[in-house]
Short mmCIF file of C-alpha atoms and ligand atoms in Angstrom, two decimals:
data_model
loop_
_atom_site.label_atom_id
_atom_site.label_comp_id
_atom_site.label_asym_id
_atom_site.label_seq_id
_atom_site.Cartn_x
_atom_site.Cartn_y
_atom_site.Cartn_z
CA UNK A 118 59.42 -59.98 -66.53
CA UNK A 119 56.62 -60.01 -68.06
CA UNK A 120 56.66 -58.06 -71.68
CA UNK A 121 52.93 -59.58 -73.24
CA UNK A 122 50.38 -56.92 -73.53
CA UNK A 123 47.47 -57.09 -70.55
CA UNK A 124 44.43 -58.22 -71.69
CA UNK A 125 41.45 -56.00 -70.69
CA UNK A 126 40.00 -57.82 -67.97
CA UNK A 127 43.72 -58.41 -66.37
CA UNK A 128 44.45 -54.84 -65.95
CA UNK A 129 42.66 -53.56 -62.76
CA UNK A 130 44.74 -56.14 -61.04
CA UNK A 131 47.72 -55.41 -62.49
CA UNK A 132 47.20 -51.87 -61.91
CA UNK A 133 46.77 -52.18 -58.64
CA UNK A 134 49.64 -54.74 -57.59
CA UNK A 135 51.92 -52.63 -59.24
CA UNK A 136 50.83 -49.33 -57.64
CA UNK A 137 50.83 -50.78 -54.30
CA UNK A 138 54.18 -52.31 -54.99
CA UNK A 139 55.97 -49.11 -56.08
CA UNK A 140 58.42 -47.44 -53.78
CA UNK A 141 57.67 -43.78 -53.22
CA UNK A 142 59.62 -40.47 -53.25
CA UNK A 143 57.74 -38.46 -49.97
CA UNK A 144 58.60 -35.39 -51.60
CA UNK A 145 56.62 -33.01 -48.72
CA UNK A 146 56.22 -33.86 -45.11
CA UNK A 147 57.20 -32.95 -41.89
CA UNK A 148 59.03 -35.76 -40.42
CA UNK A 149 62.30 -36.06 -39.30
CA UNK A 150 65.44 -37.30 -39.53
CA UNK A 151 65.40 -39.37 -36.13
CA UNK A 152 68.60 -37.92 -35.30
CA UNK A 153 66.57 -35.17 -34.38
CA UNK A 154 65.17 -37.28 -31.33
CA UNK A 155 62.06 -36.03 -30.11
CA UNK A 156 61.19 -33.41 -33.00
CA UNK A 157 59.96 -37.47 -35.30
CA UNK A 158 56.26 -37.64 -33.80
CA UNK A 159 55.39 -41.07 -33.69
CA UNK A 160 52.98 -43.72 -31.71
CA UNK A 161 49.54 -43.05 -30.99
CA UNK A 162 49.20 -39.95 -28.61
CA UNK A 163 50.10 -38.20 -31.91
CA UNK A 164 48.31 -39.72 -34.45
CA UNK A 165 45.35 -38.59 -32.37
CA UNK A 166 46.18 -35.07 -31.82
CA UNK A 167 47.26 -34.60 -35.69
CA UNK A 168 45.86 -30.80 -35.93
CA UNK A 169 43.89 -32.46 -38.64
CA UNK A 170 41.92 -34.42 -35.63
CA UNK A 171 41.98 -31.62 -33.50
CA UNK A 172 39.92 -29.36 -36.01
CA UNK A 173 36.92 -31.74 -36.49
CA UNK A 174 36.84 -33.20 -32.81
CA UNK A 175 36.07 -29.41 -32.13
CA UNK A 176 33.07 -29.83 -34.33
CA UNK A 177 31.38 -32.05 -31.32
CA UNK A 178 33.55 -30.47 -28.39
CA UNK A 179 31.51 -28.42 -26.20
CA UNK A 180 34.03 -26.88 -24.06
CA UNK A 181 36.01 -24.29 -24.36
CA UNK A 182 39.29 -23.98 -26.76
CA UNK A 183 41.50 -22.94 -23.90
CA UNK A 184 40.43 -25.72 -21.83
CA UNK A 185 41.17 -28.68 -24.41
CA UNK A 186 44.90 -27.13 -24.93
CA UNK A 187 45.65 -26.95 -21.45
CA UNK A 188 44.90 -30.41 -21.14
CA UNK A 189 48.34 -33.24 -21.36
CA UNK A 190 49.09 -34.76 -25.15
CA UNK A 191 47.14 -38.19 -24.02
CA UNK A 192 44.10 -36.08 -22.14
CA UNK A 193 43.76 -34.67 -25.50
CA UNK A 194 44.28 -37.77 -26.91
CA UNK A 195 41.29 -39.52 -25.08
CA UNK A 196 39.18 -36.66 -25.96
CA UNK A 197 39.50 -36.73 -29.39
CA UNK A 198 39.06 -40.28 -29.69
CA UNK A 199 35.84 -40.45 -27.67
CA UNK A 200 34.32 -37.49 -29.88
CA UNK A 201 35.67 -39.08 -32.96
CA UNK A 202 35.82 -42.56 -32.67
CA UNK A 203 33.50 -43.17 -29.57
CA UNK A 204 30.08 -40.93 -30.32
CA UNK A 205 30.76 -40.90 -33.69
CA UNK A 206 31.74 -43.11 -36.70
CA UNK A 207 35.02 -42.33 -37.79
CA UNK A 208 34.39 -41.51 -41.17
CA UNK A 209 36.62 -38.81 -42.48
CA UNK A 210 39.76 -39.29 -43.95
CA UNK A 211 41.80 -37.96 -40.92
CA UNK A 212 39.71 -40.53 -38.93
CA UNK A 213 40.10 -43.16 -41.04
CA UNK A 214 44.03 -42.78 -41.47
CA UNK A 215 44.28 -43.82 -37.75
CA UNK A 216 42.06 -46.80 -38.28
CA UNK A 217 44.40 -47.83 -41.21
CA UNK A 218 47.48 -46.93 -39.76
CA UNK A 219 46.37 -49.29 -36.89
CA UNK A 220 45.02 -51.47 -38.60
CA UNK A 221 48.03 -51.93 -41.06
CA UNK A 222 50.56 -52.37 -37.92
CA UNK A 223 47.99 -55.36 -36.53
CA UNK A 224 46.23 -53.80 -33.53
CA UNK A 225 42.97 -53.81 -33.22
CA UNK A 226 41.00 -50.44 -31.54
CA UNK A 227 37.56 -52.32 -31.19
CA UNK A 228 39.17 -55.01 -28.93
CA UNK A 229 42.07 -53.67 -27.36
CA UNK A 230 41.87 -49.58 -25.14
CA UNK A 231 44.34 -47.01 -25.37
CA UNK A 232 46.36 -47.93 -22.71
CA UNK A 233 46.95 -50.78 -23.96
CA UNK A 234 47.61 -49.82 -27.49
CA UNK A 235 49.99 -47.08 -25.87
CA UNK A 236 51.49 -49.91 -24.33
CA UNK A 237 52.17 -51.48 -27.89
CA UNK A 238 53.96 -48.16 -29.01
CA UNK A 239 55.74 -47.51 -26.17
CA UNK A 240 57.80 -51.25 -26.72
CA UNK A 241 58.80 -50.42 -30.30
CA UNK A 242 62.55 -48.72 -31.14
CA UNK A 243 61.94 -45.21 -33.05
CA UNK A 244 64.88 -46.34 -35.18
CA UNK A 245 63.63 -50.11 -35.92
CA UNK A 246 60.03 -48.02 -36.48
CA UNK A 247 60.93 -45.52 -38.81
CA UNK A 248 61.95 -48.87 -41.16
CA UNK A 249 58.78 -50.64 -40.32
CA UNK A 250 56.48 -47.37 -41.33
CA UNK A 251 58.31 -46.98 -44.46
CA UNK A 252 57.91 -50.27 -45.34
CA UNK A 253 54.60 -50.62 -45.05
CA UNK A 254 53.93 -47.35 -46.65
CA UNK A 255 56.82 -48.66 -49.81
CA UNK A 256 58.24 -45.05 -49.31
CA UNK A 257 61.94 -45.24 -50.28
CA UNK A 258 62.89 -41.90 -49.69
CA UNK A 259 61.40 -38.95 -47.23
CA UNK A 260 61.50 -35.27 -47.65
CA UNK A 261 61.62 -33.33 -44.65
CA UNK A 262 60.61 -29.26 -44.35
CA UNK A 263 63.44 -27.62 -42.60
CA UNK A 264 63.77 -24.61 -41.37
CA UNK A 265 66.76 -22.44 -40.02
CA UNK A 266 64.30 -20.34 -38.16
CA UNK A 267 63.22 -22.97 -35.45
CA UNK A 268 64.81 -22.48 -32.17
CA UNK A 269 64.51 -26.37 -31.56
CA UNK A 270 65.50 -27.85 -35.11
CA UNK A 271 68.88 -25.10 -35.36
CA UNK A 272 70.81 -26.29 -33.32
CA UNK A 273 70.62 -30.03 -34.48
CA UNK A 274 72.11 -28.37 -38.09
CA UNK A 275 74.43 -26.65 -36.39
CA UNK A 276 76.28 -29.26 -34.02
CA UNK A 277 76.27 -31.76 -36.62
CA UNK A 278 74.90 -35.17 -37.18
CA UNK A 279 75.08 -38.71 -39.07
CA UNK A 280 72.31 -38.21 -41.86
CA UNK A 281 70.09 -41.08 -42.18
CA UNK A 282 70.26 -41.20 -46.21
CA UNK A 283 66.22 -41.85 -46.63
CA UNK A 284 65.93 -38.56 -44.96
CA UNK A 285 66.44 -35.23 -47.39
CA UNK A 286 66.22 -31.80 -46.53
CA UNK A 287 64.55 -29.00 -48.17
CA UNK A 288 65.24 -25.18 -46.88
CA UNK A 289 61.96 -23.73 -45.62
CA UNK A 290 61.99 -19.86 -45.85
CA UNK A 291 58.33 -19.00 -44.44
CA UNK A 292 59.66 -16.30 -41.97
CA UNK A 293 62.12 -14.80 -44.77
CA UNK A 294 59.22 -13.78 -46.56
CA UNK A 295 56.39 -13.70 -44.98
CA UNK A 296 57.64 -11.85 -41.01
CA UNK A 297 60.86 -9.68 -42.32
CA UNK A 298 60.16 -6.95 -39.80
CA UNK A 299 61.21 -9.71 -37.19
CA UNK A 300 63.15 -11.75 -39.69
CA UNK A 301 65.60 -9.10 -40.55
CA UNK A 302 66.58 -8.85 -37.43
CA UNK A 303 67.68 -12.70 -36.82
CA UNK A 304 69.82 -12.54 -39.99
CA UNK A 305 71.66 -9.31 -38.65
CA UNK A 306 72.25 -11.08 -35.34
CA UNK A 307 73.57 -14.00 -37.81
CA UNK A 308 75.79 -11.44 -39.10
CA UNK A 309 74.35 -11.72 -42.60
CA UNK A 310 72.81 -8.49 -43.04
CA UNK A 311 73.55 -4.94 -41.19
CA UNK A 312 69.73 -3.39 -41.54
CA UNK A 313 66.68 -4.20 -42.52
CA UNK A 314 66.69 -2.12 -45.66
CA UNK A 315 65.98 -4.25 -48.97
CA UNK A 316 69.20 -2.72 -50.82
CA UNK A 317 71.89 -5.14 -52.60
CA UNK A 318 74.02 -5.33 -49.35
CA UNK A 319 71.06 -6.90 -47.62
CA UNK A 320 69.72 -8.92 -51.10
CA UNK A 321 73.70 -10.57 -51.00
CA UNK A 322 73.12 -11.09 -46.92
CA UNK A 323 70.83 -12.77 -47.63
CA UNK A 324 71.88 -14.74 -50.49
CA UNK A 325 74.89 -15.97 -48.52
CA UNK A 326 72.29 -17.33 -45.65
CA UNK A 327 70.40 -19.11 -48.33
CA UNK A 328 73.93 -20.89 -49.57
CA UNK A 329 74.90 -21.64 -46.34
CA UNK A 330 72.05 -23.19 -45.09
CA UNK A 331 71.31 -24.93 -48.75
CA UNK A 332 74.87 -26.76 -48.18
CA UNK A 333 74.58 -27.09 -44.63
CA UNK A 334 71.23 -29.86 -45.10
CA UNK A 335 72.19 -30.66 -48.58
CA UNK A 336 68.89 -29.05 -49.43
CA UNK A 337 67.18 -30.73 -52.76
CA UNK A 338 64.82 -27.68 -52.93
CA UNK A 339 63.79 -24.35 -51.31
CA UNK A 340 60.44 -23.45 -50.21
CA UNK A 341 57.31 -21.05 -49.06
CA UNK A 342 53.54 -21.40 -48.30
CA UNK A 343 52.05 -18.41 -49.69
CA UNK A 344 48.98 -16.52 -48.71
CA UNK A 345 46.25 -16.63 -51.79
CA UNK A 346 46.89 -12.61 -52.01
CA UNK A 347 50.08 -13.54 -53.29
CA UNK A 348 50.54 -11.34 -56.43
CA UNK A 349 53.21 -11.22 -58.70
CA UNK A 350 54.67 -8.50 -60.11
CA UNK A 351 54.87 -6.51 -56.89
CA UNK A 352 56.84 -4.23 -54.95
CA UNK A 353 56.03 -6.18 -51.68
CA UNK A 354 58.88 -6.89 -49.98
CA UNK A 355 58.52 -10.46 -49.98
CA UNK A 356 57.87 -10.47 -53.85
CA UNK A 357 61.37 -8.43 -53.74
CA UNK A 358 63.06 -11.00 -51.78
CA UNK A 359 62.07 -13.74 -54.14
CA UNK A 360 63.36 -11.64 -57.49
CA UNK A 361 66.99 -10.44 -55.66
CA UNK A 362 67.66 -13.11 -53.61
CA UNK A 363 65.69 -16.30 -53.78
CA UNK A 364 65.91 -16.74 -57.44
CA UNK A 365 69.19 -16.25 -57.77
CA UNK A 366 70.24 -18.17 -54.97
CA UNK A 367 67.89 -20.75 -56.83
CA UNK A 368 69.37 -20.66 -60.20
CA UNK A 369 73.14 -20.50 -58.83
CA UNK A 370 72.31 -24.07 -56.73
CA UNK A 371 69.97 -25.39 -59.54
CA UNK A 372 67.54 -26.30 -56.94
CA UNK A 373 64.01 -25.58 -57.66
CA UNK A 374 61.55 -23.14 -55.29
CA UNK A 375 58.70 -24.84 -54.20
CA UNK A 376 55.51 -22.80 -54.05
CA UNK A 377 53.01 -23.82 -51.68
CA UNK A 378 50.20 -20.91 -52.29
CA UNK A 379 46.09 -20.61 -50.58
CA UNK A 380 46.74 -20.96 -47.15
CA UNK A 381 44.84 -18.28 -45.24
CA UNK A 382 47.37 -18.89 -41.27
CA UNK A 383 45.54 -18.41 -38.54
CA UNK A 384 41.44 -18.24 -40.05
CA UNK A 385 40.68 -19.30 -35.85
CA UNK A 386 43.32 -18.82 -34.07
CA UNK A 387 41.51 -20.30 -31.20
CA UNK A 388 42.29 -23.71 -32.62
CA UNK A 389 46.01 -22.51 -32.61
CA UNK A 390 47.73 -24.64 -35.06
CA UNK A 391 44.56 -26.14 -36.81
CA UNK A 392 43.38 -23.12 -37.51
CA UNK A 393 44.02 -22.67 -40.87
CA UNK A 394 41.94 -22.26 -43.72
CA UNK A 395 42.24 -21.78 -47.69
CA UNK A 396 41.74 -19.36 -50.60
CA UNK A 397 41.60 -19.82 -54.22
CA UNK A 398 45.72 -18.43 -54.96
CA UNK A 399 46.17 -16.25 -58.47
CA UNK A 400 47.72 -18.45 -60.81
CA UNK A 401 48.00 -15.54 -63.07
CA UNK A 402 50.38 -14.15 -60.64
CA UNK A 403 52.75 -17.52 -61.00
CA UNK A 404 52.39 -17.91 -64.89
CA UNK A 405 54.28 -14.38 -64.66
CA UNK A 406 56.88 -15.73 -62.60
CA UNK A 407 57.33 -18.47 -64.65
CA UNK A 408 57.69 -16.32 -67.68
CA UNK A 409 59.95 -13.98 -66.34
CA UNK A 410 62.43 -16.39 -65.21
CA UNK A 411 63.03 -19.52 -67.55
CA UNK A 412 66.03 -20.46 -66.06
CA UNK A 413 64.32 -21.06 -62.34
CA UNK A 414 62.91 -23.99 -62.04
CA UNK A 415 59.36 -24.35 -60.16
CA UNK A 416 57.36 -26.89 -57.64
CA UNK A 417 53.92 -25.82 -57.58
CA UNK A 418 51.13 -27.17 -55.38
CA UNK A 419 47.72 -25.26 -54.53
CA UNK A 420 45.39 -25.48 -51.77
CA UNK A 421 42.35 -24.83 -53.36
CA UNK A 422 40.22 -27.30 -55.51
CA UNK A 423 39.63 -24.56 -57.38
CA UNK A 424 43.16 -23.73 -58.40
CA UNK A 425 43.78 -27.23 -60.25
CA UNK A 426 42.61 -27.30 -63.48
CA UNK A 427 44.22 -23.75 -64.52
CA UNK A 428 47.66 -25.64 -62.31
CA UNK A 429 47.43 -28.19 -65.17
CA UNK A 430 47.32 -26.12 -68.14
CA UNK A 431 50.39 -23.67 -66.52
CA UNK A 432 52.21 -26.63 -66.51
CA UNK A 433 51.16 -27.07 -69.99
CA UNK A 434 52.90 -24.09 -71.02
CA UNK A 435 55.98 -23.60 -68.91
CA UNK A 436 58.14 -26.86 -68.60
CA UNK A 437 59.81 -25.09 -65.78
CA UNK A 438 56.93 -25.57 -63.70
CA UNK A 439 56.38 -29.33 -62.04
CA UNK A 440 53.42 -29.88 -60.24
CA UNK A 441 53.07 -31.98 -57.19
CA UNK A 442 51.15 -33.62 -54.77
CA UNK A 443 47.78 -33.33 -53.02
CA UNK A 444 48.21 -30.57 -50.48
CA UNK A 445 46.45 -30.95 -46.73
CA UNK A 446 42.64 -30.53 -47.50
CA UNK A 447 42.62 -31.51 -51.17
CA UNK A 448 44.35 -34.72 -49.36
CA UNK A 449 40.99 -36.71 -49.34
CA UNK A 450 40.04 -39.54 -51.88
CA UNK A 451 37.03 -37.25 -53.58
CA UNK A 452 39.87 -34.14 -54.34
CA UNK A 453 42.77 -36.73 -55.38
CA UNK A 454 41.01 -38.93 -57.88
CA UNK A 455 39.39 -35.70 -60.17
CA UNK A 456 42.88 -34.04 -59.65
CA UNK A 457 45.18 -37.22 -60.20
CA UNK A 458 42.62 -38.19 -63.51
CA UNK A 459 42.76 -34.20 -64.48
CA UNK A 460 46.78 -33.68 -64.36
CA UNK A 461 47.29 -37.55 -66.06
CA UNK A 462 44.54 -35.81 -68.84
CA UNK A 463 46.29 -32.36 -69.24
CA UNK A 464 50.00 -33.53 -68.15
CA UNK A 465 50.50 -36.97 -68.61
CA UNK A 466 53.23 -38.79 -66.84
CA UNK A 467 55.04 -35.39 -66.07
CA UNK A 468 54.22 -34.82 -62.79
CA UNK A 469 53.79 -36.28 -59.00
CA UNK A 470 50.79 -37.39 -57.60
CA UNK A 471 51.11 -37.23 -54.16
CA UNK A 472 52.98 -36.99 -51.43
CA UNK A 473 52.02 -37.21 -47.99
CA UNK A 474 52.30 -34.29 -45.54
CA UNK A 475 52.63 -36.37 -42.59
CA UNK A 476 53.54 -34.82 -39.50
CA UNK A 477 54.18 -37.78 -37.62
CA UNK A 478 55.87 -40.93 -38.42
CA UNK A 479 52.98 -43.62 -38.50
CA UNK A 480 50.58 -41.48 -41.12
CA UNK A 481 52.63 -42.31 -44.25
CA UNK A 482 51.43 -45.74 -44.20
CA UNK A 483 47.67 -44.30 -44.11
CA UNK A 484 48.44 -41.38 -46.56
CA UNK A 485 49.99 -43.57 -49.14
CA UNK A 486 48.09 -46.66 -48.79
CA UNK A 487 44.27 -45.01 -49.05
CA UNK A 488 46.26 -42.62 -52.35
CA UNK A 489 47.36 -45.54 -53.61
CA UNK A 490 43.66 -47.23 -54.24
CA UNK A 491 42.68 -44.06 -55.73
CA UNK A 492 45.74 -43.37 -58.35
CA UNK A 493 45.62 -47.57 -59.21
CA UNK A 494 41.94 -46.72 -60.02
CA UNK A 495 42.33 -43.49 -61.96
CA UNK A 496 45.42 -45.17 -63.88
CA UNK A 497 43.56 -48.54 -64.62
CA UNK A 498 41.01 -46.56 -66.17
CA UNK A 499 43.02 -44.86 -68.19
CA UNK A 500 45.24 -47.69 -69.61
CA UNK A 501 41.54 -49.76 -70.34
CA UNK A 502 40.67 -46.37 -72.42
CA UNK A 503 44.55 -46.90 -74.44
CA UNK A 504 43.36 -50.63 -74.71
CA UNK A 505 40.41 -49.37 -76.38
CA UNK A 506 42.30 -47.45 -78.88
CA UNK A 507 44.15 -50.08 -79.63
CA UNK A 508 47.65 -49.64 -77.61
CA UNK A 509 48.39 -52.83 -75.19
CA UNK A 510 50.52 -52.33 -72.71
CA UNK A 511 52.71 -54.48 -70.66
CA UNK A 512 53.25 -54.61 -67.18
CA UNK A 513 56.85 -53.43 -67.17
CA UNK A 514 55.31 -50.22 -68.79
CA UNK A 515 53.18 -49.87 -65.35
CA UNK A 516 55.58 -50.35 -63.51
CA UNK A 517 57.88 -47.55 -65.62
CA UNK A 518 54.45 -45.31 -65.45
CA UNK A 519 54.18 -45.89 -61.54
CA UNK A 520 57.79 -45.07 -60.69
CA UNK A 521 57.40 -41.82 -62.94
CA UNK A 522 54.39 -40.49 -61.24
CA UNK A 523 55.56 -41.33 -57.30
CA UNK A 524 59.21 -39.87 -57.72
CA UNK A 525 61.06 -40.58 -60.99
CA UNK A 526 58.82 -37.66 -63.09
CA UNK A 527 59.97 -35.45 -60.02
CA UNK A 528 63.75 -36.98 -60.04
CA UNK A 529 64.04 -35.91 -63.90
CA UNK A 530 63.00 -32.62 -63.34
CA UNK A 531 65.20 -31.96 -60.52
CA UNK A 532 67.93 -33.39 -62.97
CA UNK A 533 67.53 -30.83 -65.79
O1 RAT B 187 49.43 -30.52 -43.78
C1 RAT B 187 49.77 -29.95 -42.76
O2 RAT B 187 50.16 -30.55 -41.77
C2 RAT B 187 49.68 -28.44 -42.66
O3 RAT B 187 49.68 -28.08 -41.36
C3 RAT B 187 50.80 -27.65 -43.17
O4 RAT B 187 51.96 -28.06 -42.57
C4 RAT B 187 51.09 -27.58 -44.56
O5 RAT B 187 51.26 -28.85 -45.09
C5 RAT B 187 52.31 -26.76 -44.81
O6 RAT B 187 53.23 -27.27 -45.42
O7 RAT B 187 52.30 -25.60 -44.41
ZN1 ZN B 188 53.09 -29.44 -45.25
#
């Protein structure tokens, strides 16, 4: 090991080696454990019809909604890549993803055609694969969003499996909060709760759901997407749910609640699942929760551009509050380098970058690898600027700085 301090001109390579060298903590996607079988999306019918795809590919579509979705997963397939990769230069990030993703596993889309590239995925062992993606990607560890809700993922929990140990779990609560007037009902049939009134039988109800389901997926963390009219103090039920039963829960486990606020579900619901949009959240709303209850700790990452800098300077004040990740459409290399270069500015090494969001198996090696470039250049830039002011620093102080800000920053926090 190396302990000399970098000259100048040695550090963007340094930088770089060592960010692209650093194992990851995926602390937010939706993968799978792959002893949930077909539930871990994988190969290249699904890279392509990543809702991500399916939004813009409707920018150049000129049929009708219903018509695309009725179509089989590789029709839709070959229509998305002939309006996205065909007609048009694949320039966006959710474009380019596949090209690196490709790319990265040594095919080759300008010589050989689908078929035969589906012929590619369709020899490889999801098992063997899972290993392959991850290595590429240097992701050491994968956080999955589970939910008790889901008819298909359920029963999985509930018979039992072997847990592949690179695969956590955290407890996704969406419906909880956001749908009781159906919700209730599922936890009375659950024989948690007798009605749907919000009264301490029903806040313990559903406490005891929320510690059975914590220890049956050895959840690391609870969490909710929020609408951006999420406003706290309240007397909305969900707000009511979070005080008497969430928190509590929370603080008994020492787990954190992850906040996920500014998605607006459902903006066109005629692109069913990629029709979601964004609005700036009220951070004023969360600096109140964080006030209120010291002893919970928070995960906190917005939607809107427009939410980050006042994100940073929360943090700032509450050191129950960690801030993570580039969520969904600030996930593009414009959004992550002024947000990675504001939060190591306002935050330092006390908080995570990224994580990936990826929804099928293959995408972590383009989500990581194009973050990667952009965190190696925001951090060589800043180490050049501690050069300047005199402070060297040595390459196993990168490396410490690397591992902090892709897991270990998260890890410690978790830990407190
Ligand atoms: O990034 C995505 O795939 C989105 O569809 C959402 O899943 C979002 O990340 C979420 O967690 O709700
Ligand atoms: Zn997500």
């Amino acid at each position: 090991m190396n302990t000399d301090f970098l000259p100048l001109k040695e550090l963007p390579g340094v930088v770089s080696r060592v960010v692209s060298e650093t194992e990851a903590m995926d602390i937010h996607t939706h993968l799978y454990d792959p002893a949930f079988g077909d539930l871990l999306l994988w190969g290249l019918d699904d890279l392509l019809v990543y809702h991500y795809l399916v939004a813009e590919a409707f920018r150049y579509f000129d049929f009708p909604h219903d018509e695309f979705f009725s179509l089989s997963k590789s029709q839709q397939a070959e229509r998305i890549w002939d309006a996205l990769f065909v007609r048009n230069s694949p320039i966006s990030e959710a474009c380019r993803g596949v090209l690196t993703t490709l790319n990265a596993l040594g095919l080759d889309p300008r010589k050989q055609d689908l078929a035969s590239l589906r012929n590619w995925f369709a020899g490889q062992d999801p098992r063997d694969y899972v290993g392959r993606c991850m290595e590429l990607a240097k992701v050491k560890s994968i956080c999955m969003t589970n939910s008790p809700f889901d008819d298909l993922e359920r029963p999985v929990w509930e018979k039992g499996f072997e847990r592949d140990p690179r695969f956590t779990a955290a407890l996704s609560i969406d419906p909880l909060l956001r749908e009781w007037e159906s919700c209730w009902k599922q936890l009375s049939d659950w024989g948690y709760i007798d009605s749907a009134d919000l009264n301490e039988a029903t806040f313990s109800g559903i406490r005891r759901f929320l510690s059975d389901w914590t220890e049956k997926m050895d959840a690391r963390f609870l969490m909710v997407s929020l609408p951006p009219t999420f406003r706290y103090p309240d007397e909305s039920v969900c707000v009511r749910i979070i005080r008497e039963a969430i928190l509590p829960h929370c603080r008994e486990a020492g787990l954190p609640f992850a906040l996920m606020p500014g998605v607006k579900r459902g903006v066109n619901p005629l692109l069913r699942m990629a029709g979601d949009g964004l609005a700036k959240c009220d951070m004023e709303s969360f600096e109140r929760l964080f006030a209120e209850f010291p002893q919970n700790k928070f995960l906190l990452t917005a939607l809107s551009s427009e939410n980050q800098h006042e994100l940073c300077v929360a943090a700032r004040k509450f050191n129950n509050l960690h801030v993570f990740g580039c969520w969904w459409f600030t996930n593009i290399p414009s959004i992550i380098e002024e947000m990675s270069r504001m939060r190591l500015e306002l935050i330092g090494m006390s908080v995570t970058l990224q994580h990936s969001d990826a929804r099928v198996m293959d995408q972590v090696i383009y989500k990581w690898g194009h973050s990667r470039r952009v965190i190696a250049k925001v951090l060589t830039e800043k180490y050049e600027d501690l050069n300047r002011a005199g402070w060297g620093v040595t390459e196993e102080e990168i490396r410490r700085d690397a591992g902090q800000l892709m897991g270990g920053a998260y890890e410690a926090f978790c830990a407190k």
